[in-house]
XYZ file of C-alpha atoms in Angstrom:
696
model
C 46.084 -23.424 -5.880
C 43.299 -26.114 -6.008
C 40.867 -25.102 -3.378
C 39.141 -28.156 -1.263
C 36.360 -29.082 -2.324
C 33.548 -28.019 0.529
C 29.721 -28.578 0.283
C 28.747 -26.938 3.427
C 28.168 -23.057 3.825
C 31.467 -21.217 2.963
C 30.919 -18.868 6.051
C 28.854 -19.791 9.138
C 28.183 -16.758 11.893
C 26.440 -18.212 14.458
C 25.659 -16.167 17.705
C 28.252 -13.975 17.156
C 29.019 -11.159 19.830
C 31.711 -8.656 19.109
C 32.624 -6.045 22.042
C 35.135 -3.091 22.188
C 36.962 -2.581 25.485
C 37.662 0.919 26.583
C 38.946 2.079 29.716
C 35.719 3.192 30.535
C 33.817 0.192 29.881
C 32.601 -2.691 27.463
C 30.800 -1.461 24.347
C 28.637 -4.379 22.406
C 29.156 -3.657 19.035
C 27.339 -6.835 17.979
C 24.798 -9.058 19.788
C 23.773 -12.591 18.758
C 24.309 -12.349 15.306
C 23.943 -15.357 12.701
C 24.225 -15.556 9.148
C 25.313 -18.024 6.662
C 26.620 -17.930 3.084
C 26.464 -20.776 0.660
C 28.625 -21.652 -1.967
C 28.234 -19.502 -4.797
C 25.622 -17.406 -3.118
C 25.427 -13.831 -2.403
C 24.441 -12.425 0.847
C 23.515 -8.681 1.378
C 24.033 -7.256 5.060
C 21.933 -3.931 4.891
C 21.338 -0.949 7.814
C 22.797 2.063 8.639
C 25.910 3.631 9.760
C 26.893 2.359 13.047
C 24.857 -0.703 12.904
C 27.541 -3.078 12.752
C 27.720 -4.284 9.278
C 31.406 -3.492 9.141
C 32.327 -4.759 12.474
C 30.807 -8.155 11.100
C 33.254 -8.227 8.052
C 36.155 -7.021 10.432
C 35.014 -10.395 12.636
C 35.545 -12.435 9.486
C 38.835 -11.420 8.685
C 40.124 -11.701 12.431
C 40.833 -8.050 12.128
C 39.389 -6.370 15.374
C 42.279 -4.245 16.221
C 43.713 -4.749 19.956
C 40.478 -3.429 21.722
C 38.068 -5.640 19.722
C 37.124 -9.049 20.786
C 34.899 -11.598 20.008
C 32.887 -12.408 23.412
C 30.215 -15.275 22.232
C 29.422 -17.201 19.193
C 31.518 -18.296 16.082
C 32.411 -17.696 12.927
C 33.356 -21.074 10.869
C 34.868 -20.709 7.144
C 34.479 -23.860 5.518
C 33.486 -25.555 8.755
C 36.583 -24.683 10.900
C 36.169 -22.121 13.618
C 38.412 -19.144 12.622
C 39.489 -18.258 16.319
C 41.206 -21.636 16.698
C 43.181 -20.867 13.832
C 46.919 -19.967 14.420
C 48.367 -16.579 12.892
C 50.151 -18.580 9.696
C 47.082 -20.313 9.163
C 44.981 -17.242 9.049
C 47.623 -15.429 7.049
C 47.276 -18.351 4.473
C 43.538 -17.756 4.040
C 43.325 -13.625 4.191
C 43.707 -12.754 0.652
C 43.968 -16.259 -1.003
C 40.661 -17.841 0.208
C 38.904 -14.810 2.016
C 39.584 -11.373 0.308
C 37.796 -8.225 1.189
C 37.072 -4.853 -0.956
C 36.762 -1.780 1.035
C 35.021 1.413 0.643
C 37.797 3.847 -0.838
C 39.874 2.266 -3.161
C 42.852 4.280 -2.256
C 43.280 2.482 1.204
C 44.089 -0.618 -0.600
C 46.520 0.451 -3.203
C 50.289 1.619 -2.711
C 50.763 5.343 -4.436
C 54.262 4.489 -5.026
C 53.664 1.363 -6.760
C 52.849 0.410 -10.655
C 49.537 -1.231 -10.880
C 51.041 -4.312 -12.374
C 53.394 -4.853 -9.176
C 50.479 -4.637 -6.871
C 48.480 -7.259 -8.782
C 51.610 -9.544 -9.407
C 52.411 -9.655 -5.310
C 49.025 -11.515 -4.341
C 50.174 -15.029 -6.905
C 53.506 -14.530 -6.174
C 53.350 -14.294 -2.083
C 50.157 -16.603 -1.918
C 50.380 -19.401 -4.346
C 54.462 -19.057 -5.344
C 53.675 -18.624 -8.839
C 57.161 -17.160 -10.666
C 56.994 -13.917 -12.036
C 56.031 -14.641 -15.642
C 53.023 -16.566 -14.673
C 51.878 -13.643 -12.200
C 52.073 -11.148 -15.090
C 49.987 -13.359 -16.946
C 47.399 -13.907 -14.494
C 47.575 -9.922 -13.599
C 46.784 -9.367 -17.271
C 44.152 -11.940 -17.500
C 42.565 -10.300 -14.469
C 42.684 -6.855 -15.436
C 40.957 -7.900 -18.804
C 38.152 -9.725 -16.432
C 37.109 -6.503 -15.064
C 36.819 -4.704 -18.469
C 39.445 -2.114 -18.301
C 40.953 -0.638 -21.557
C 44.300 -1.324 -22.363
C 44.907 -3.908 -19.825
C 48.924 -3.696 -20.623
C 48.867 0.295 -20.091
C 47.041 -0.079 -16.546
C 49.536 -2.470 -15.512
C 52.266 0.045 -16.202
C 50.260 2.778 -14.790
C 50.330 4.289 -10.913
C 47.238 4.624 -9.025
C 46.881 8.394 -9.384
C 46.671 8.028 -13.141
C 43.170 5.875 -13.063
C 39.715 7.532 -12.246
C 37.847 6.387 -9.274
C 35.832 3.757 -11.236
C 39.066 2.115 -12.476
C 40.955 2.254 -9.184
C 38.093 0.314 -7.617
C 38.182 -2.314 -10.562
C 42.155 -2.913 -9.769
C 41.158 -3.388 -6.047
C 38.216 -6.103 -7.417
C 41.145 -7.495 -9.716
C 43.464 -7.969 -6.748
C 40.785 -9.566 -4.538
C 40.251 -12.045 -7.397
C 43.970 -12.567 -8.150
C 44.096 -15.870 -6.383
C 40.468 -17.041 -6.839
C 38.897 -16.714 -3.275
C 36.226 -18.563 -2.238
C 34.578 -15.791 -0.005
C 34.663 -11.972 -1.064
C 33.659 -9.576 1.162
C 32.347 -6.124 -0.209
C 32.192 -3.331 2.250
C 30.106 -0.434 0.511
C 32.509 -0.892 -2.665
C 30.486 1.590 -4.484
C 29.506 4.302 -2.548
C 32.350 6.823 -3.895
C 31.171 6.250 -7.280
C 29.212 7.749 -9.892
C 25.705 5.966 -10.691
C 26.725 4.393 -14.414
C 30.452 3.379 -12.714
C 28.585 1.760 -9.866
C 26.055 0.118 -11.943
C 29.275 -1.139 -14.636
C 31.098 -2.561 -11.256
C 27.991 -4.275 -9.506
C 27.375 -5.891 -13.174
C 31.184 -7.042 -13.179
C 30.810 -8.303 -9.612
C 27.771 -10.359 -10.424
C 29.425 -11.602 -13.664
C 32.565 -12.561 -11.792
C 30.942 -14.098 -9.256
C 29.258 -16.553 -11.709
C 32.646 -16.851 -13.346
C 34.852 -17.987 -10.284
C 31.783 -19.615 -8.409
C 32.894 -17.063 -5.572
C 30.359 -16.701 -2.271
C 29.932 -12.810 -1.582
C 29.016 -10.983 1.655
C 27.689 -7.545 0.468
C 27.756 -4.757 2.756
C 25.823 -1.871 1.513
C 22.859 0.426 2.863
C 21.716 1.068 -0.380
C 18.745 -1.407 -0.752
C 18.307 -1.002 -4.467
C 21.936 -2.787 -4.991
C 21.386 -5.496 -2.622
C 18.079 -6.294 -4.633
C 20.264 -6.255 -7.787
C 23.553 -8.223 -6.575
C 22.025 -10.714 -3.816
C 20.030 -13.503 -3.341
C 19.463 -13.218 0.216
C 19.420 -10.436 2.424
C 20.008 -9.652 6.527
C 18.873 -6.226 7.799
C 20.805 -5.219 10.888
C 19.884 -2.477 13.502
C 21.832 -1.526 16.510
C 24.228 -4.430 16.480
C 21.503 -7.134 15.973
C 20.310 -8.724 12.908
C 16.392 -8.048 12.854
C 15.517 -9.803 9.772
C 16.694 -12.817 7.427
C 15.577 -13.895 4.489
C 15.613 -14.182 0.367
C 15.352 -11.173 -1.479
C 11.753 -11.955 -2.220
C 10.979 -12.557 1.171
C 12.154 -9.572 2.951
C 11.310 -6.994 -0.006
C 7.556 -8.179 -0.330
C 6.540 -9.892 2.904
C 8.831 -7.977 5.482
C 7.999 -8.846 8.837
C 9.985 -6.552 11.111
C 8.966 -2.844 12.039
C 12.569 -1.681 10.867
C 12.427 -2.929 7.688
C 8.984 -1.568 6.912
C 10.647 1.804 8.170
C 13.535 1.783 5.890
C 11.297 1.299 2.460
C 9.024 3.993 3.744
C 12.144 6.478 3.888
C 13.426 5.536 0.388
C 11.394 7.348 -2.744
C 10.271 4.525 -5.222
C 8.903 5.148 -8.490
C 5.406 6.653 -8.438
C 5.866 8.291 -5.071
C 5.160 11.960 -5.290
C 6.706 14.449 -2.897
C 3.617 16.290 -1.840
C 1.051 13.865 -2.088
C 3.045 10.847 -0.508
C 5.950 12.355 1.524
C 8.728 10.216 2.424
C 8.184 9.024 6.025
C 11.350 9.315 8.044
C 12.162 7.296 11.071
C 11.069 9.026 14.209
C 13.963 9.588 16.943
C 17.433 8.490 16.667
C 19.973 5.430 16.282
C 21.015 4.234 19.748
C 24.470 4.542 21.127
C 26.005 1.344 21.797
C 26.097 1.799 25.768
C 22.802 3.193 25.756
C 20.735 0.819 23.900
C 17.032 0.497 25.492
C 16.017 -2.611 27.289
C 14.363 -5.250 25.351
C 13.940 -4.414 21.265
C 16.568 -1.995 20.329
C 14.016 -0.559 17.561
C 11.359 0.001 20.392
C 11.859 3.532 21.132
C 11.411 4.549 17.369
C 8.624 1.582 16.319
C 5.151 2.686 15.378
C 3.925 -1.030 17.362
C 5.643 -0.696 20.675
C 3.796 -2.086 23.408
C 5.040 -1.608 26.884
C 5.679 -4.808 28.871
C 6.470 -6.671 25.960
C 8.645 -5.126 23.717
C 11.106 -3.895 26.560
C 11.212 -7.118 28.610
C 14.678 -9.044 28.283
C 16.123 -10.215 25.144
C 14.311 -10.641 22.220
C 15.259 -13.742 20.247
C 15.071 -14.473 15.936
C 11.338 -16.285 15.559
C 11.115 -18.211 12.227
C 8.253 -16.931 10.039
C 5.329 -19.719 10.148
C 5.465 -21.682 6.122
C 8.868 -20.340 5.597
C 11.776 -21.876 7.382
C 14.864 -19.625 6.020
C 12.688 -16.177 7.065
C 13.279 -15.350 10.503
C 12.491 -11.703 12.340
C 13.058 -10.262 15.623
C 9.720 -8.698 16.541
C 7.662 -10.379 19.206
C 4.563 -8.685 17.651
C 5.268 -10.065 14.020
C 2.214 -12.144 13.674
C -0.360 -9.527 15.046
C 1.072 -6.528 12.569
C -1.107 -6.267 9.742
C 1.891 -5.690 7.480
C -0.342 -4.495 4.254
C -1.980 -2.203 5.691
C -2.438 1.031 3.755
C -0.048 3.918 4.932
C -1.559 6.550 7.155
C -1.158 9.627 5.247
C 0.306 12.438 6.729
C -1.472 15.791 5.917
C -1.372 16.188 2.005
C 1.212 19.020 1.378
C 0.318 21.702 -0.816
C 2.795 22.292 -3.401
C 3.835 26.243 -3.528
C 2.956 27.997 -6.645
C 5.681 28.263 -9.136
C 6.246 32.079 -9.364
C 8.346 34.559 -11.858
C 11.932 33.742 -13.091
C 14.495 34.750 -10.426
C 17.778 33.440 -12.304
C 18.194 33.611 -15.782
C 21.558 31.838 -17.600
C 22.134 32.934 -20.910
C 24.936 31.327 -23.085
C 27.366 30.646 -20.061
C 30.752 28.953 -20.714
C 33.690 28.385 -18.096
C 37.257 27.579 -19.132
C 40.017 27.078 -17.154
C 43.764 27.476 -18.496
C 46.021 24.932 -17.142
C 49.560 23.988 -18.175
C 49.872 20.785 -19.981
C 52.673 19.465 -17.691
C 50.760 19.973 -14.378
C 53.583 18.950 -12.475
C 56.328 20.951 -13.276
C 54.126 24.142 -14.606
C 56.082 24.389 -18.212
C 55.079 23.559 -21.497
C 52.066 24.592 -23.314
C 48.744 25.824 -21.900
C 45.863 23.325 -22.499
C 41.984 24.756 -22.063
C 39.606 22.588 -19.990
C 35.979 23.545 -21.289
C 34.298 23.089 -17.754
C 30.921 24.434 -19.104
C 29.845 24.807 -22.382
C 27.015 27.213 -23.594
C 24.743 26.798 -20.590
C 21.127 28.475 -21.028
C 18.229 28.118 -18.536
C 16.106 29.923 -15.999
C 14.975 28.882 -12.626
C 11.652 30.279 -10.706
C 10.455 31.089 -7.694
C 9.472 28.353 -5.245
C 10.901 25.530 -8.219
C 13.526 22.643 -7.448
C 15.447 22.343 -10.804
C 17.792 19.231 -10.604
C 20.908 19.315 -12.418
C 22.089 15.712 -12.880
C 24.987 14.040 -14.255
C 28.389 12.260 -13.700
C 31.559 13.753 -12.108
C 33.387 15.547 -14.557
C 30.026 17.224 -15.840
C 30.536 20.526 -14.931
C 27.720 20.582 -12.146
C 30.114 21.933 -9.406
C 31.674 24.232 -11.676
C 28.476 26.220 -12.461
C 27.807 26.067 -8.774
C 30.760 27.873 -8.261
C 30.438 30.500 -11.049
C 26.906 31.191 -9.360
C 27.982 31.458 -5.968
C 30.993 34.072 -7.414
C 33.829 31.677 -6.326
C 34.724 31.592 -9.921
C 33.785 34.125 -13.028
C 32.167 33.201 -16.280
C 34.477 32.898 -19.296
C 31.846 34.424 -21.569
C 27.581 34.572 -21.317
C 25.442 35.725 -18.330
C 23.994 34.922 -14.920
C 21.066 37.289 -14.565
C 19.409 37.423 -11.214
C 16.849 39.859 -11.289
C 18.025 40.913 -14.665
C 21.282 42.317 -13.402
C 24.193 40.293 -14.695
C 26.330 38.641 -11.492
C 28.327 36.316 -13.807
C 31.563 38.452 -14.117
C 31.408 39.673 -10.340
C 33.513 37.542 -8.067
C 32.123 37.237 -4.563
C 34.177 39.536 -2.673
C 32.739 42.379 -4.995
C 29.091 41.357 -4.644
C 27.296 42.779 -2.148
C 26.269 41.513 1.288
C 22.361 41.071 -0.245
C 23.653 39.249 -3.286
C 25.744 36.969 -1.228
C 22.938 36.256 1.279
C 20.628 35.552 -1.607
C 22.222 32.935 -2.933
C 23.690 30.260 -0.562
C 25.151 26.553 -0.760
C 24.433 23.357 1.243
C 27.183 21.329 0.475
C 27.675 17.434 0.322
C 30.050 16.774 3.378
C 28.423 18.361 6.543
C 31.604 17.574 8.105
C 33.679 19.855 6.190
C 31.766 22.460 6.605
C 31.265 23.228 10.115
C 34.236 25.220 12.346
C 34.719 22.154 15.095
C 36.003 24.541 17.463
C 32.895 26.938 17.379
C 29.565 26.088 18.862
C 26.222 25.525 16.591
C 24.791 28.740 17.815
C 27.969 30.814 17.435
C 28.100 29.389 14.032
C 24.893 30.408 12.632
C 25.025 33.903 14.941
C 28.372 34.805 12.738
C 26.500 34.220 9.448
C 23.856 36.464 10.509
C 26.572 38.898 11.593
C 27.834 38.624 7.931
C 24.529 39.107 6.424
C 24.234 42.232 8.770
C 20.700 40.562 10.301
C 19.521 41.772 13.480
C 20.541 45.223 15.186
C 22.314 43.510 18.553
C 23.532 40.406 19.700
C 20.103 39.677 21.490
C 18.278 39.810 18.488
C 20.993 37.804 16.421
C 20.622 35.156 18.970
C 16.746 34.883 19.047
C 16.868 34.787 15.123
C 19.349 31.593 15.915
C 16.995 29.700 17.593
C 14.131 30.260 15.409
C 16.568 29.299 12.711
C 16.841 25.998 14.680
C 13.321 25.751 14.920
C 12.780 25.829 11.301
C 15.381 22.836 10.774
C 14.116 20.992 13.446
C 16.941 20.904 15.808
C 16.509 21.246 19.715
C 16.856 24.667 20.933
C 19.638 23.280 23.421
C 21.674 22.510 20.373
C 22.936 26.026 20.003
C 25.249 25.543 23.125
C 26.560 22.122 21.615
C 29.943 21.454 19.349
C 29.596 19.890 16.044
C 31.379 16.949 17.344
C 28.296 16.234 19.711
C 25.905 15.782 16.585
C 25.275 13.298 14.247
C 25.795 13.640 10.214
C 22.168 14.183 9.643
C 22.044 16.793 12.414
C 25.349 18.484 10.932
C 23.631 19.052 7.780
C 20.669 20.661 9.563
C 22.866 23.350 10.775
C 24.403 23.548 7.380
C 20.880 24.344 6.134
C 20.196 26.687 8.872
C 23.105 28.238 8.196
C 21.953 28.783 4.266
C 18.927 30.402 5.029
C 20.038 32.690 7.792
C 20.230 35.380 5.317
C 16.968 34.882 3.801
C 18.327 33.107 0.491
C 16.336 33.122 -2.464
C 18.229 30.655 -4.231
C 19.884 27.620 -2.304
C 22.353 25.568 -4.621
C 22.025 22.094 -2.570
C 25.176 20.218 -3.897
C 24.497 16.488 -3.674
C 23.188 17.378 0.146
C 21.867 14.085 1.241
C 24.333 11.504 -0.466
C 26.651 11.562 2.756
C 23.939 10.437 4.908
C 22.045 7.320 5.881
C 18.780 6.185 4.206
C 16.299 7.286 7.094
C 18.050 10.615 7.803
C 18.180 11.323 3.798
C 14.372 11.321 4.035
C 14.185 13.617 6.847
C 16.590 16.099 5.203
C 14.761 16.199 1.946
C 11.436 16.662 3.361
C 12.829 19.746 5.506
C 14.346 20.973 2.317
C 10.897 20.892 0.817
C 9.069 22.523 3.655
C 11.610 25.280 4.117
C 10.835 25.809 0.255
C 7.288 25.948 0.540
C 7.442 28.446 3.547
C 10.363 30.974 2.044
C 9.518 30.228 -1.910
C 13.220 29.575 -2.526
C 14.109 28.670 -5.769
C 16.306 25.129 -4.971
C 19.018 23.982 -7.276
C 19.508 20.427 -6.739
C 22.718 18.796 -7.606
C 22.668 15.219 -7.837
C 23.397 11.816 -9.375
C 20.748 10.083 -7.497
C 17.828 10.089 -10.010
C 15.411 8.347 -7.477
C 15.722 11.454 -5.028
C 15.712 13.542 -8.304
C 12.526 12.196 -9.412
C 10.731 12.753 -6.310
C 11.924 15.931 -5.722
C 12.369 18.215 -8.592
C 10.065 19.879 -10.669
C 12.265 20.304 -13.626
C 15.630 18.287 -14.654
C 18.731 19.435 -16.549
C 20.884 16.343 -17.504
C 24.712 17.655 -18.328
C 27.421 15.823 -19.915
C 30.922 16.887 -20.398
C 29.975 20.892 -19.622
C 26.795 20.559 -22.186
C 23.222 20.633 -21.280
C 22.332 17.272 -23.164
C 18.355 17.394 -22.087
C 16.209 19.761 -20.289
C 12.576 19.419 -19.434
C 9.933 18.945 -16.614
C 10.619 15.861 -14.488
C 7.779 13.792 -16.289
C 9.124 14.430 -19.852
C 13.073 13.642 -18.657
C 11.954 10.296 -16.869
C 9.566 9.033 -20.247
C 10.832 8.536 -23.613
C 12.086 9.741 -25.731
C 15.181 10.551 -23.947
C 18.613 11.634 -24.850
C 20.760 8.372 -25.143
C 22.709 9.727 -22.334
C 19.417 9.923 -19.673
C 18.497 6.640 -20.937
C 21.602 5.446 -19.367
C 21.671 7.259 -16.386
C 18.117 6.084 -15.642
C 19.568 2.513 -16.423
C 21.885 2.623 -13.870
C 19.336 3.723 -11.114
C 18.971 1.206 -8.546
C 15.652 0.577 -7.146
C 14.244 -1.212 -4.476
C 11.450 -2.522 -5.886
C 10.930 -5.958 -6.789
C 8.059 -5.037 -9.509
C 9.985 -2.817 -10.982
C 11.252 -3.875 -14.751
C 14.103 -2.048 -16.038
C 16.010 -1.721 -19.164
C 19.647 -2.780 -18.743
C 22.198 -0.542 -20.303
C 25.606 -0.385 -19.266
C 27.858 2.648 -20.297
C 30.918 1.142 -21.896
C 34.322 3.243 -21.375
C 34.961 6.666 -18.796
C 33.789 10.175 -19.378
C 36.366 11.609 -21.975
C 38.874 14.561 -20.450
C 37.195 17.921 -20.434
C 41.350 18.855 -21.533
C 40.394 16.575 -24.704
C 36.713 16.552 -25.154
C 35.818 14.132 -28.564
C 34.846 16.036 -31.857
C 31.656 16.345 -32.606
C 28.855 15.715 -30.010
C 30.263 15.305 -26.573
C 28.438 11.699 -25.742
C 29.438 9.982 -29.296
C 32.194 7.678 -27.535
C 29.855 6.069 -25.558
C 26.257 6.440 -27.198
C 24.580 3.109 -28.499
C 22.437 4.640 -30.792
C 25.281 6.278 -32.759
C 25.162 3.554 -35.341
C 21.294 4.793 -35.791
C 22.448 8.218 -37.393
C 23.464 8.189 -40.973
C 26.737 9.275 -41.836
C 29.632 10.426 -39.173
C 27.338 13.326 -38.273
C 27.797 12.326 -34.465
C 31.279 12.502 -35.331
C 31.825 16.000 -37.071
C 29.263 18.053 -35.615
C 27.360 19.195 -31.781
C 24.059 18.577 -32.089
C 21.628 21.697 -32.356
C 19.770 22.043 -29.172
C 15.893 20.871 -30.345
C 12.542 21.407 -28.562
C 10.455 18.097 -28.196
C 7.331 19.388 -26.730
C 6.715 22.493 -24.849
C 9.471 23.036 -22.121
C 11.310 19.930 -23.058
C 14.924 20.303 -24.705
C 17.089 17.439 -26.386
C 20.790 18.016 -27.900
C 21.147 15.141 -30.124
C 21.140 13.854 -33.945
C 18.574 10.958 -33.557
C 15.787 11.770 -36.363
C 12.544 11.909 -34.848
C 11.162 8.525 -36.025
C 14.122 6.976 -34.404
C 13.444 9.187 -30.753
C 9.584 7.832 -31.338
C 10.751 4.086 -31.100
C 12.370 4.415 -28.070
C 11.059 2.371 -25.065
C 10.690 3.406 -21.801
C 13.761 2.480 -19.411
C 11.649 1.831 -16.041
C 8.394 -0.077 -16.050
C 6.170 -0.580 -13.112
C 4.528 -3.806 -13.678
C 2.279 -3.335 -10.615
C 0.999 0.577 -10.608
C 2.355 1.987 -7.469
C -0.420 2.789 -5.174
């Protein structure tokens, strides 16, 4: 279908205001918002959850539901106002000219339809293609999104694909009719960092190939840096800063942008000397916004009488007509002023070994035909010979993609599963084969877990205080209800929540506050080992900083051993003392954080480091994209588990990588690698991340 030639902005949003109408009141979700996207340009829309990013996207799609209305301003697509188009015209544009990719791929796929049919529908409906032409086009696009064996994929159902493959299919579907504008709403949040790197790379390449303009919605500043030309920062329904990536990252002119950057761990930051600075206070609710500047109550530069007077417009930054900020004081603030350091935190002394894992294996037996339970039994090798130890006051990070066995190990440690072989020694007592129901109350209290999603772990019908008191009852702490209530209030103090939260219900709390309740509950029985399974990945950047800092502070006070499971290597680098890298059930590298983050690396660690998006324009990064998905633990490759995706494999003579599992080698004191590469080759490895201006 030929697209009309148009040389103005593809998308022009001017002074847009969107409100949602409830029975009680009008709730303004977006106010006075302007942004434009030029042909072939990628614009990033950044901000915390609830700031109105997705509402803007739904406004562009004219899909605000029956309660949402555009109450001011305009959205023009190729010069035409979308609100003036008829339903039929909008239907023509949606999907063919403007396509949207959502956060959750399964929300866009029909589980009962083969992938090929779903893809072919788009050009058959929008472009009137014949079935044969549509199939050829589908095959072409599936090849473009770098999926293996495209014909087999077109014949598959959605559930037969991994999360990363599903997301690629959704991208393929969006590209089927070569749209002029692609809106991506957090398209990689649910994916592993290596898959995310490949998907982002793919979106960039396809943008160039098809000349598509993009509006990329994300809260990950590093991702926006890697994918976009320009950026727009949103806070509480308003754009607060707009400009090119370099303008906003290097010459920021709004206190909120500055606060966001201070709350993310950049390379070179140290958790004890340079702690992350969380943004004080909370995000305002839409109907409780402060007068004047929305960010005023949380801003270090707030000035009464100026910042809270009337609505604040966008100001152009002098000398740069494309850089704008919504701050009345931007010309008076010294943006280059060094950070006033909070008191330097003293690192707790790392003590004796608390936990020792020796040759731990965990295998599952599953029916080969899972649907009907018949047929041969197959073995899933979830953990293969894990051997390591953890000490008092130490943070040991466990890193790897989904399916590498991190959470299985956590379940065995907690007693939710029992080990197949090997030992887990807590104070030299083996607990690996003792299920949780046979463990002593003291044992259960000593090893606790903080989960990834705070929403799933709290009982919605119990007050916060009652849930913590319940944990104290189970751990047999306190002799009376009164004592337990007092201890619960102290735990709320420990996680820095106001004591009046004791009587609140979980639904009245934000995500970060719920996660704090989860942490309070984990520490209720004076836990000695806390397994934190991706504890901040579901939270906003500024909340992540506060929760991470809280975990560190509690650790310093209580001398806790923290096992931090994550795939976000920037947080791992900031938090951990030692890092263990896992792949397909094997530990492939183990060492101190400095050892693991500087060469020589295991080839898998090298790829993981390269995949991490870093929100710093001064950082140079080696570009390594892993081909292919993680093999199945039911059918692992022979030899080295990583050999099917390793870029160094050709450097090992013979077929050694395909025949033999490498032995664990000691490189330097405490640094171990499971790899066949010769010492000379390892010595040739170059750093993946280089900071060309040393971090202050």
